[in-house]
């Protein structure tokens, strides 16, 4: 018996097991995801189409809201202008314009009926201003636009001693409103001679005939 064969017989059992290769475990096969059915694909397309439809609907709604706001603004602007035109046409009536001019030139001579006429005119103007502030509250105009409107029109209605005195009597009824916050500083700063000066500036003086030049000495001798 050869020595190597003998030694192989007397080897420890553990040594034999240590040299035995471990079995290789193959990974479990990955199952492919099940194919989507035709119904599932159709449902996904329908959901996508519905989302797109909702988005388009929101865009159309936003456009319509903006158009309606623009139309409402235009309508209220026209109403404001119509209101102011009515005030001007009322003042232009001969019997009313007499009281209006007297309140500018000679406010001390106003009769009580004439003062009541002026009271109605100025109340109407304040309501016209308030209409502008209502546009601001509705989001159809800014505070600066309302202020600019008051700034432009205030001198032509409150540029007299009578009108400014009348304004001071209204403060208690409008306290805490945008009317007093915006309009009061503007009216207080109006010159009380503005309307008298404005009327004077509209008056045209008659055109004087041109002055003929005196004849020269040479022309006189001829």
JSON list of C-alpha atoms in Angstrom, two decimals:
[
{"chain": "A", "resi": 1, "resn": "UNK", "atom": "CA", "xyz": [0.00, 0.00, 0.00]},
{"chain": "A", "resi": 2, "resn": "UNK", "atom": "CA", "xyz": [1.40, 3.32, -0.96]},
{"chain": "A", "resi": 3, "resn": "UNK", "atom": "CA", "xyz": [1.85, 6.00, 1.66]},
{"chain": "A", "resi": 4, "resn": "UNK", "atom": "CA", "xyz": [-0.28, 8.72, 0.05]},
{"chain": "A", "resi": 5, "resn": "UNK", "atom": "CA", "xyz": [-3.20, 6.40, -0.22]},
{"chain": "A", "resi": 6, "resn": "UNK", "atom": "CA", "xyz": [-2.81, 5.39, 3.38]},
{"chain": "A", "resi": 7, "resn": "UNK", "atom": "CA", "xyz": [-2.66, 8.98, 4.55]},
{"chain": "A", "resi": 8, "resn": "UNK", "atom": "CA", "xyz": [-5.77, 9.73, 2.63]},
{"chain": "A", "resi": 9, "resn": "UNK", "atom": "CA", "xyz": [-7.57, 7.07, 4.58]},
{"chain": "A", "resi": 10, "resn": "UNK", "atom": "CA", "xyz": [-6.57, 8.35, 7.99]},
{"chain": "A", "resi": 11, "resn": "UNK", "atom": "CA", "xyz": [-7.45, 12.05, 7.28]},
{"chain": "A", "resi": 12, "resn": "UNK", "atom": "CA", "xyz": [-9.86, 13.56, 9.69]},
{"chain": "A", "resi": 13, "resn": "UNK", "atom": "CA", "xyz": [-13.49, 13.62, 8.58]},
{"chain": "A", "resi": 14, "resn": "UNK", "atom": "CA", "xyz": [-13.67, 17.38, 9.23]},
{"chain": "A", "resi": 15, "resn": "UNK", "atom": "CA", "xyz": [-10.80, 18.02, 6.89]},
{"chain": "A", "resi": 16, "resn": "UNK", "atom": "CA", "xyz": [-12.60, 16.20, 4.12]},
{"chain": "A", "resi": 17, "resn": "UNK", "atom": "CA", "xyz": [-15.70, 18.20, 4.71]},
{"chain": "A", "resi": 18, "resn": "UNK", "atom": "CA", "xyz": [-13.71, 21.45, 4.71]},
{"chain": "A", "resi": 19, "resn": "UNK", "atom": "CA", "xyz": [-12.44, 20.80, 1.23]},
{"chain": "A", "resi": 20, "resn": "UNK", "atom": "CA", "xyz": [-15.90, 19.95, -0.10]},
{"chain": "A", "resi": 21, "resn": "UNK", "atom": "CA", "xyz": [-17.13, 22.84, -2.30]},
{"chain": "A", "resi": 22, "resn": "UNK", "atom": "CA", "xyz": [-20.33, 24.52, -1.16]},
{"chain": "A", "resi": 23, "resn": "UNK", "atom": "CA", "xyz": [-23.26, 24.23, -3.51]},
{"chain": "A", "resi": 24, "resn": "UNK", "atom": "CA", "xyz": [-24.01, 27.40, -5.55]},
{"chain": "A", "resi": 25, "resn": "UNK", "atom": "CA", "xyz": [-27.53, 28.70, -4.99]},
{"chain": "A", "resi": 26, "resn": "UNK", "atom": "CA", "xyz": [-28.92, 30.24, -8.14]},
{"chain": "A", "resi": 27, "resn": "UNK", "atom": "CA", "xyz": [-30.97, 33.44, -7.65]},
{"chain": "A", "resi": 28, "resn": "UNK", "atom": "CA", "xyz": [-34.67, 33.11, -8.01]},
{"chain": "A", "resi": 29, "resn": "UNK", "atom": "CA", "xyz": [-35.86, 34.22, -11.41]},
{"chain": "A", "resi": 30, "resn": "UNK", "atom": "CA", "xyz": [-37.38, 37.74, -11.44]},
{"chain": "A", "resi": 31, "resn": "UNK", "atom": "CA", "xyz": [-40.91, 37.62, -12.53]},
{"chain": "A", "resi": 32, "resn": "UNK", "atom": "CA", "xyz": [-41.81, 40.11, -15.24]},
{"chain": "A", "resi": 33, "resn": "UNK", "atom": "CA", "xyz": [-44.60, 42.56, -14.32]},
{"chain": "A", "resi": 34, "resn": "UNK", "atom": "CA", "xyz": [-47.90, 41.47, -15.66]},
{"chain": "A", "resi": 35, "resn": "UNK", "atom": "CA", "xyz": [-48.83, 43.17, -18.88]},
{"chain": "A", "resi": 36, "resn": "UNK", "atom": "CA", "xyz": [-51.45, 45.93, -18.47]},
{"chain": "A", "resi": 37, "resn": "UNK", "atom": "CA", "xyz": [-54.77, 45.09, -19.84]},
{"chain": "A", "resi": 38, "resn": "UNK", "atom": "CA", "xyz": [-56.43, 47.18, -22.52]},
{"chain": "A", "resi": 39, "resn": "UNK", "atom": "CA", "xyz": [-58.99, 48.40, -20.00]},
{"chain": "A", "resi": 40, "resn": "UNK", "atom": "CA", "xyz": [-56.28, 49.73, -17.65]},
{"chain": "A", "resi": 41, "resn": "UNK", "atom": "CA", "xyz": [-54.54, 51.60, -20.46]},
{"chain": "A", "resi": 42, "resn": "UNK", "atom": "CA", "xyz": [-57.83, 53.11, -21.54]},
{"chain": "A", "resi": 43, "resn": "UNK", "atom": "CA", "xyz": [-58.57, 54.21, -17.96]},
{"chain": "A", "resi": 44, "resn": "UNK", "atom": "CA", "xyz": [-55.22, 55.96, -17.70]},
{"chain": "A", "resi": 45, "resn": "UNK", "atom": "CA", "xyz": [-55.77, 57.84, -20.96]},
{"chain": "A", "resi": 46, "resn": "UNK", "atom": "CA", "xyz": [-59.23, 58.86, -19.83]},
{"chain": "A", "resi": 47, "resn": "UNK", "atom": "CA", "xyz": [-57.84, 60.16, -16.51]},
{"chain": "A", "resi": 48, "resn": "UNK", "atom": "CA", "xyz": [-55.18, 62.14, -18.37]},
{"chain": "A", "resi": 49, "resn": "UNK", "atom": "CA", "xyz": [-57.80, 63.60, -20.68]},
{"chain": "A", "resi": 50, "resn": "UNK", "atom": "CA", "xyz": [-59.98, 64.56, -17.72]},
{"chain": "A", "resi": 51, "resn": "UNK", "atom": "CA", "xyz": [-57.08, 66.37, -16.03]},
{"chain": "A", "resi": 52, "resn": "UNK", "atom": "CA", "xyz": [-56.31, 68.27, -19.21]},
{"chain": "A", "resi": 53, "resn": "UNK", "atom": "CA", "xyz": [-59.99, 69.20, -19.50]},
{"chain": "A", "resi": 54, "resn": "UNK", "atom": "CA", "xyz": [-60.02, 70.53, -15.93]},
{"chain": "A", "resi": 55, "resn": "UNK", "atom": "CA", "xyz": [-56.91, 72.61, -16.61]},
{"chain": "A", "resi": 56, "resn": "UNK", "atom": "CA", "xyz": [-58.40, 74.09, -19.78]},
{"chain": "A", "resi": 57, "resn": "UNK", "atom": "CA", "xyz": [-61.61, 74.84, -17.90]},
{"chain": "A", "resi": 58, "resn": "UNK", "atom": "CA", "xyz": [-59.69, 76.76, -15.23]},
{"chain": "A", "resi": 59, "resn": "UNK", "atom": "CA", "xyz": [-57.86, 78.78, -17.89]},
{"chain": "A", "resi": 60, "resn": "UNK", "atom": "CA", "xyz": [-61.13, 79.67, -19.61]},
{"chain": "A", "resi": 61, "resn": "UNK", "atom": "CA", "xyz": [-62.68, 80.61, -16.25]},
{"chain": "A", "resi": 62, "resn": "UNK", "atom": "CA", "xyz": [-59.76, 82.94, -15.43]},
{"chain": "A", "resi": 63, "resn": "UNK", "atom": "CA", "xyz": [-60.08, 84.64, -18.82]},
{"chain": "A", "resi": 64, "resn": "UNK", "atom": "CA", "xyz": [-63.83, 85.11, -18.36]},
{"chain": "A", "resi": 65, "resn": "UNK", "atom": "CA", "xyz": [-63.37, 86.54, -14.86]},
{"chain": "A", "resi": 66, "resn": "UNK", "atom": "CA", "xyz": [-60.86, 89.06, -16.17]},
{"chain": "A", "resi": 67, "resn": "UNK", "atom": "CA", "xyz": [-63.15, 90.02, -19.05]},
{"chain": "A", "resi": 68, "resn": "UNK", "atom": "CA", "xyz": [-66.09, 90.47, -16.67]},
{"chain": "A", "resi": 69, "resn": "UNK", "atom": "CA", "xyz": [-63.95, 92.63, -14.38]},
{"chain": "A", "resi": 70, "resn": "UNK", "atom": "CA", "xyz": [-62.90, 94.78, -17.33]},
{"chain": "A", "resi": 71, "resn": "UNK", "atom": "CA", "xyz": [-66.52, 95.17, -18.43]},
{"chain": "A", "resi": 72, "resn": "UNK", "atom": "CA", "xyz": [-67.61, 96.04, -14.89]},
{"chain": "A", "resi": 73, "resn": "UNK", "atom": "CA", "xyz": [-64.85, 98.61, -14.62]},
{"chain": "A", "resi": 74, "resn": "UNK", "atom": "CA", "xyz": [-65.81, 100.19, -17.95]},
{"chain": "A", "resi": 75, "resn": "UNK", "atom": "CA", "xyz": [-69.47, 100.33, -16.92]},
{"chain": "A", "resi": 76, "resn": "UNK", "atom": "CA", "xyz": [-68.68, 101.96, -13.56]},
{"chain": "A", "resi": 77, "resn": "UNK", "atom": "CA", "xyz": [-66.30, 104.43, -15.22]},
{"chain": "A", "resi": 78, "resn": "UNK", "atom": "CA", "xyz": [-69.06, 105.43, -17.62]},
{"chain": "A", "resi": 79, "resn": "UNK", "atom": "CA", "xyz": [-71.52, 105.74, -14.75]},
{"chain": "A", "resi": 80, "resn": "UNK", "atom": "CA", "xyz": [-69.05, 107.99, -12.91]},
{"chain": "A", "resi": 81, "resn": "UNK", "atom": "CA", "xyz": [-68.66, 110.20, -15.97]},
{"chain": "A", "resi": 82, "resn": "UNK", "atom": "CA", "xyz": [-72.42, 110.36, -16.51]},
{"chain": "A", "resi": 83, "resn": "UNK", "atom": "CA", "xyz": [-72.91, 111.39, -12.89]},
{"chain": "A", "resi": 84, "resn": "UNK", "atom": "CA", "xyz": [-70.39, 114.21, -13.22]},
{"chain": "A", "resi": 85, "resn": "UNK", "atom": "CA", "xyz": [-71.93, 115.34, -16.51]},
{"chain": "A", "resi": 86, "resn": "UNK", "atom": "CA", "xyz": [-75.34, 115.58, -14.82]},
{"chain": "A", "resi": 87, "resn": "UNK", "atom": "CA", "xyz": [-73.87, 117.80, -12.11]},
{"chain": "A", "resi": 88, "resn": "UNK", "atom": "CA", "xyz": [-72.29, 120.10, -14.69]},
{"chain": "A", "resi": 89, "resn": "UNK", "atom": "CA", "xyz": [-75.48, 120.35, -16.75]},
{"chain": "A", "resi": 90, "resn": "UNK", "atom": "CA", "xyz": [-77.45, 121.16, -13.60]},
{"chain": "A", "resi": 91, "resn": "UNK", "atom": "CA", "xyz": [-75.05, 123.95, -12.66]},
{"chain": "A", "resi": 92, "resn": "UNK", "atom": "CA", "xyz": [-75.26, 125.32, -16.20]},
{"chain": "A", "resi": 93, "resn": "UNK", "atom": "CA", "xyz": [-78.99, 126.13, -15.82]},
{"chain": "A", "resi": 94, "resn": "UNK", "atom": "CA", "xyz": [-79.40, 129.92, -15.61]},
{"chain": "A", "resi": 95, "resn": "UNK", "atom": "CA", "xyz": [-81.25, 129.93, -12.28]},
{"chain": "A", "resi": 96, "resn": "UNK", "atom": "CA", "xyz": [-78.66, 127.58, -10.76]},
{"chain": "A", "resi": 97, "resn": "UNK", "atom": "CA", "xyz": [-75.61, 129.23, -12.25]},
{"chain": "A", "resi": 98, "resn": "UNK", "atom": "CA", "xyz": [-76.65, 132.53, -10.64]},
{"chain": "A", "resi": 99, "resn": "UNK", "atom": "CA", "xyz": [-76.42, 130.95, -7.21]},
{"chain": "A", "resi": 100, "resn": "UNK", "atom": "CA", "xyz": [-73.18, 129.21, -8.17]},
{"chain": "A", "resi": 101, "resn": "UNK", "atom": "CA", "xyz": [-71.51, 132.46, -9.26]},
{"chain": "A", "resi": 102, "resn": "UNK", "atom": "CA", "xyz": [-72.80, 134.30, -6.20]},
{"chain": "A", "resi": 103, "resn": "UNK", "atom": "CA", "xyz": [-71.27, 131.64, -3.96]},
{"chain": "A", "resi": 104, "resn": "UNK", "atom": "CA", "xyz": [-67.92, 132.40, -5.61]},
{"chain": "A", "resi": 105, "resn": "UNK", "atom": "CA", "xyz": [-68.08, 136.18, -5.89]},
{"chain": "A", "resi": 106, "resn": "UNK", "atom": "CA", "xyz": [-70.33, 137.21, -2.99]},
{"chain": "A", "resi": 107, "resn": "UNK", "atom": "CA", "xyz": [-70.96, 134.23, -0.65]},
{"chain": "A", "resi": 108, "resn": "UNK", "atom": "CA", "xyz": [-72.20, 136.55, 2.11]},
{"chain": "A", "resi": 109, "resn": "UNK", "atom": "CA", "xyz": [-75.18, 137.55, -0.06]},
{"chain": "A", "resi": 110, "resn": "UNK", "atom": "CA", "xyz": [-76.52, 134.02, -0.63]},
{"chain": "A", "resi": 111, "resn": "UNK", "atom": "CA", "xyz": [-80.15, 133.55, 0.34]},
{"chain": "A", "resi": 112, "resn": "UNK", "atom": "CA", "xyz": [-81.22, 130.42, 2.17]},
{"chain": "A", "resi": 113, "resn": "UNK", "atom": "CA", "xyz": [-82.79, 128.88, -0.97]},
{"chain": "A", "resi": 114, "resn": "UNK", "atom": "CA", "xyz": [-79.54, 129.59, -2.83]},
{"chain": "A", "resi": 115, "resn": "UNK", "atom": "CA", "xyz": [-77.51, 128.01, -0.03]},
{"chain": "A", "resi": 116, "resn": "UNK", "atom": "CA", "xyz": [-79.74, 124.95, -0.25]},
{"chain": "A", "resi": 117, "resn": "UNK", "atom": "CA", "xyz": [-79.10, 124.81, -3.99]},
{"chain": "A", "resi": 118, "resn": "UNK", "atom": "CA", "xyz": [-75.35, 124.91, -3.40]},
{"chain": "A", "resi": 119, "resn": "UNK", "atom": "CA", "xyz": [-75.70, 122.29, -0.68]},
{"chain": "A", "resi": 120, "resn": "UNK", "atom": "CA", "xyz": [-77.36, 119.89, -3.15]},
{"chain": "A", "resi": 121, "resn": "UNK", "atom": "CA", "xyz": [-74.65, 120.45, -5.77]},
{"chain": "A", "resi": 122, "resn": "UNK", "atom": "CA", "xyz": [-71.80, 119.74, -3.38]},
{"chain": "A", "resi": 123, "resn": "UNK", "atom": "CA", "xyz": [-73.55, 116.70, -1.89]},
{"chain": "A", "resi": 124, "resn": "UNK", "atom": "CA", "xyz": [-73.93, 115.31, -5.42]},
{"chain": "A", "resi": 125, "resn": "UNK", "atom": "CA", "xyz": [-70.22, 115.81, -6.03]},
{"chain": "A", "resi": 126, "resn": "UNK", "atom": "CA", "xyz": [-69.31, 113.99, -2.81]},
{"chain": "A", "resi": 127, "resn": "UNK", "atom": "CA", "xyz": [-71.49, 111.08, -3.89]},
{"chain": "A", "resi": 128, "resn": "UNK", "atom": "CA", "xyz": [-69.68, 111.06, -7.21]},
{"chain": "A", "resi": 129, "resn": "UNK", "atom": "CA", "xyz": [-66.39, 110.84, -5.34]},
{"chain": "A", "resi": 130, "resn": "UNK", "atom": "CA", "xyz": [-67.81, 108.11, -3.14]},
{"chain": "A", "resi": 131, "resn": "UNK", "atom": "CA", "xyz": [-68.68, 106.18, -6.31]},
{"chain": "A", "resi": 132, "resn": "UNK", "atom": "CA", "xyz": [-64.95, 106.18, -7.10]},
{"chain": "A", "resi": 133, "resn": "UNK", "atom": "CA", "xyz": [-64.13, 104.83, -3.65]},
{"chain": "A", "resi": 134, "resn": "UNK", "atom": "CA", "xyz": [-66.75, 102.10, -4.14]},
{"chain": "A", "resi": 135, "resn": "UNK", "atom": "CA", "xyz": [-64.89, 101.10, -7.31]},
{"chain": "A", "resi": 136, "resn": "UNK", "atom": "CA", "xyz": [-61.74, 100.80, -5.21]},
{"chain": "A", "resi": 137, "resn": "UNK", "atom": "CA", "xyz": [-63.53, 98.62, -2.65]},
{"chain": "A", "resi": 138, "resn": "UNK", "atom": "CA", "xyz": [-64.74, 96.34, -5.45]},
{"chain": "A", "resi": 139, "resn": "UNK", "atom": "CA", "xyz": [-61.20, 95.95, -6.78]},
{"chain": "A", "resi": 140, "resn": "UNK", "atom": "CA", "xyz": [-61.98, 97.88, -9.98]},
{"chain": "A", "resi": 141, "resn": "UNK", "atom": "CA", "xyz": [-59.76, 100.87, -9.22]},
{"chain": "A", "resi": 142, "resn": "UNK", "atom": "CA", "xyz": [-56.75, 101.61, -7.07]},
{"chain": "A", "resi": 143, "resn": "UNK", "atom": "CA", "xyz": [-56.53, 104.06, -4.19]},
{"chain": "A", "resi": 144, "resn": "UNK", "atom": "CA", "xyz": [-54.14, 106.18, -6.23]},
{"chain": "A", "resi": 145, "resn": "UNK", "atom": "CA", "xyz": [-56.67, 106.40, -9.09]},
{"chain": "A", "resi": 146, "resn": "UNK", "atom": "CA", "xyz": [-59.38, 107.51, -6.65]},
{"chain": "A", "resi": 147, "resn": "UNK", "atom": "CA", "xyz": [-57.02, 110.08, -5.14]},
{"chain": "A", "resi": 148, "resn": "UNK", "atom": "CA", "xyz": [-56.07, 111.42, -8.55]},
{"chain": "A", "resi": 149, "resn": "UNK", "atom": "CA", "xyz": [-59.73, 111.83, -9.51]},
{"chain": "A", "resi": 150, "resn": "UNK", "atom": "CA", "xyz": [-60.40, 113.87, -6.35]},
{"chain": "A", "resi": 151, "resn": "UNK", "atom": "CA", "xyz": [-57.22, 115.89, -6.91]},
{"chain": "A", "resi": 152, "resn": "UNK", "atom": "CA", "xyz": [-58.28, 116.78, -10.46]},
{"chain": "A", "resi": 153, "resn": "UNK", "atom": "CA", "xyz": [-61.84, 117.85, -9.66]},
{"chain": "A", "resi": 154, "resn": "UNK", "atom": "CA", "xyz": [-61.62, 119.34, -6.15]},
{"chain": "A", "resi": 155, "resn": "UNK", "atom": "CA", "xyz": [-60.43, 122.85, -7.16]},
{"chain": "A", "resi": 156, "resn": "UNK", "atom": "CA", "xyz": [-63.34, 123.31, -9.59]},
{"chain": "A", "resi": 157, "resn": "UNK", "atom": "CA", "xyz": [-65.94, 122.68, -6.87]},
{"chain": "A", "resi": 158, "resn": "UNK", "atom": "CA", "xyz": [-64.26, 123.62, -3.60]},
{"chain": "A", "resi": 159, "resn": "UNK", "atom": "CA", "xyz": [-62.13, 126.55, -4.74]},
{"chain": "A", "resi": 160, "resn": "UNK", "atom": "CA", "xyz": [-64.24, 129.14, -2.94]},
{"chain": "A", "resi": 161, "resn": "UNK", "atom": "CA", "xyz": [-64.76, 130.30, 0.64]},
{"chain": "A", "resi": 162, "resn": "UNK", "atom": "CA", "xyz": [-68.34, 129.07, 0.69]},
{"chain": "A", "resi": 163, "resn": "UNK", "atom": "CA", "xyz": [-67.48, 125.57, -0.59]},
{"chain": "A", "resi": 164, "resn": "UNK", "atom": "CA", "xyz": [-64.56, 125.11, 1.80]},
{"chain": "A", "resi": 165, "resn": "UNK", "atom": "CA", "xyz": [-66.70, 126.22, 4.73]},
{"chain": "A", "resi": 166, "resn": "UNK", "atom": "CA", "xyz": [-69.38, 123.76, 3.59]},
{"chain": "A", "resi": 167, "resn": "UNK", "atom": "CA", "xyz": [-66.78, 120.98, 3.44]},
{"chain": "A", "resi": 168, "resn": "UNK", "atom": "CA", "xyz": [-65.71, 121.61, 7.03]},
{"chain": "A", "resi": 169, "resn": "UNK", "atom": "CA", "xyz": [-69.30, 120.98, 8.14]},
{"chain": "A", "resi": 170, "resn": "UNK", "atom": "CA", "xyz": [-69.35, 117.51, 6.55]},
{"chain": "A", "resi": 171, "resn": "UNK", "atom": "CA", "xyz": [-66.36, 116.03, 8.38]},
{"chain": "A", "resi": 172, "resn": "UNK", "atom": "CA", "xyz": [-68.38, 114.48, 11.22]},
{"chain": "A", "resi": 173, "resn": "UNK", "atom": "CA", "xyz": [-70.60, 112.53, 8.82]},
{"chain": "A", "resi": 174, "resn": "UNK", "atom": "CA", "xyz": [-67.70, 111.02, 6.85]},
{"chain": "A", "resi": 175, "resn": "UNK", "atom": "CA", "xyz": [-65.26, 110.43, 9.69]},
{"chain": "A", "resi": 176, "resn": "UNK", "atom": "CA", "xyz": [-63.31, 107.17, 9.38]},
{"chain": "A", "resi": 177, "resn": "UNK", "atom": "CA", "xyz": [-64.06, 106.70, 5.68]},
{"chain": "A", "resi": 178, "resn": "UNK", "atom": "CA", "xyz": [-61.77, 106.94, 2.63]},
{"chain": "A", "resi": 179, "resn": "UNK", "atom": "CA", "xyz": [-63.56, 110.19, 1.82]},
{"chain": "A", "resi": 180, "resn": "UNK", "atom": "CA", "xyz": [-61.99, 111.95, 4.79]},
{"chain": "A", "resi": 181, "resn": "UNK", "atom": "CA", "xyz": [-58.72, 110.04, 4.55]},
{"chain": "A", "resi": 182, "resn": "UNK", "atom": "CA", "xyz": [-58.13, 110.90, 0.89]},
{"chain": "A", "resi": 183, "resn": "UNK", "atom": "CA", "xyz": [-60.25, 113.92, 0.02]},
{"chain": "A", "resi": 184, "resn": "UNK", "atom": "CA", "xyz": [-60.00, 116.02, 3.18]},
{"chain": "A", "resi": 185, "resn": "UNK", "atom": "CA", "xyz": [-56.28, 116.88, 2.84]},
{"chain": "A", "resi": 186, "resn": "UNK", "atom": "CA", "xyz": [-56.83, 117.71, -0.84]},
{"chain": "A", "resi": 187, "resn": "UNK", "atom": "CA", "xyz": [-59.80, 120.03, -0.21]},
{"chain": "A", "resi": 188, "resn": "UNK", "atom": "CA", "xyz": [-58.02, 121.68, 2.71]},
{"chain": "A", "resi": 189, "resn": "UNK", "atom": "CA", "xyz": [-55.14, 122.50, 0.37]},
{"chain": "A", "resi": 190, "resn": "UNK", "atom": "CA", "xyz": [-57.31, 124.07, -2.34]},
{"chain": "A", "resi": 191, "resn": "UNK", "atom": "CA", "xyz": [-56.98, 127.85, -2.72]},
{"chain": "A", "resi": 192, "resn": "UNK", "atom": "CA", "xyz": [-60.30, 129.46, -1.83]},
{"chain": "A", "resi": 193, "resn": "UNK", "atom": "CA", "xyz": [-59.80, 132.02, -4.63]},
{"chain": "A", "resi": 194, "resn": "UNK", "atom": "CA", "xyz": [-59.26, 129.38, -7.31]},
{"chain": "A", "resi": 195, "resn": "UNK", "atom": "CA", "xyz": [-62.75, 129.58, -8.83]},
{"chain": "A", "resi": 196, "resn": "UNK", "atom": "CA", "xyz": [-62.79, 133.38, -8.92]},
{"chain": "A", "resi": 197, "resn": "UNK", "atom": "CA", "xyz": [-59.39, 133.38, -10.63]},
{"chain": "A", "resi": 198, "resn": "UNK", "atom": "CA", "xyz": [-60.56, 130.66, -13.00]},
{"chain": "A", "resi": 199, "resn": "UNK", "atom": "CA", "xyz": [-63.62, 132.68, -14.03]},
{"chain": "A", "resi": 200, "resn": "UNK", "atom": "CA", "xyz": [-61.46, 135.76, -14.58]},
{"chain": "A", "resi": 201, "resn": "UNK", "atom": "CA", "xyz": [-59.08, 133.76, -16.77]},
{"chain": "A", "resi": 202, "resn": "UNK", "atom": "CA", "xyz": [-61.95, 132.68, -19.04]},
{"chain": "A", "resi": 203, "resn": "UNK", "atom": "CA", "xyz": [-63.02, 136.27, -19.69]},
{"chain": "A", "resi": 204, "resn": "UNK", "atom": "CA", "xyz": [-61.78, 137.60, -23.02]},
{"chain": "A", "resi": 205, "resn": "UNK", "atom": "CA", "xyz": [-61.15, 141.30, -23.41]},
{"chain": "A", "resi": 206, "resn": "UNK", "atom": "CA", "xyz": [-62.41, 143.00, -26.56]},
{"chain": "A", "resi": 207, "resn": "UNK", "atom": "CA", "xyz": [-59.98, 143.21, -29.42]},
{"chain": "A", "resi": 208, "resn": "UNK", "atom": "CA", "xyz": [-58.79, 146.79, -29.78]},
{"chain": "A", "resi": 209, "resn": "UNK", "atom": "CA", "xyz": [-58.34, 148.19, -33.30]},
{"chain": "A", "resi": 210, "resn": "UNK", "atom": "CA", "xyz": [-54.73, 148.59, -34.34]},
{"chain": "A", "resi": 211, "resn": "UNK", "atom": "CA", "xyz": [-53.25, 152.00, -33.68]},
{"chain": "A", "resi": 212, "resn": "UNK", "atom": "CA", "xyz": [-52.38, 153.82, -36.90]},
{"chain": "A", "resi": 213, "resn": "UNK", "atom": "CA", "xyz": [-48.86, 155.10, -37.06]},
{"chain": "A", "resi": 214, "resn": "UNK", "atom": "CA", "xyz": [-48.40, 158.88, -37.17]},
{"chain": "A", "resi": 215, "resn": "UNK", "atom": "CA", "xyz": [-47.29, 160.20, -40.59]},
{"chain": "A", "resi": 216, "resn": "UNK", "atom": "CA", "xyz": [-43.64, 160.97, -40.91]},
{"chain": "A", "resi": 217, "resn": "UNK", "atom": "CA", "xyz": [-42.29, 164.48, -41.72]},
{"chain": "A", "resi": 218, "resn": "UNK", "atom": "CA", "xyz": [-41.48, 163.47, -45.29]},
{"chain": "A", "resi": 219, "resn": "UNK", "atom": "CA", "xyz": [-45.04, 162.20, -45.87]},
{"chain": "A", "resi": 220, "resn": "UNK", "atom": "CA", "xyz": [-46.46, 165.43, -44.42]},
{"chain": "A", "resi": 221, "resn": "UNK", "atom": "CA", "xyz": [-44.42, 167.62, -46.77]},
{"chain": "A", "resi": 222, "resn": "UNK", "atom": "CA", "xyz": [-45.53, 165.65, -49.78]}
]
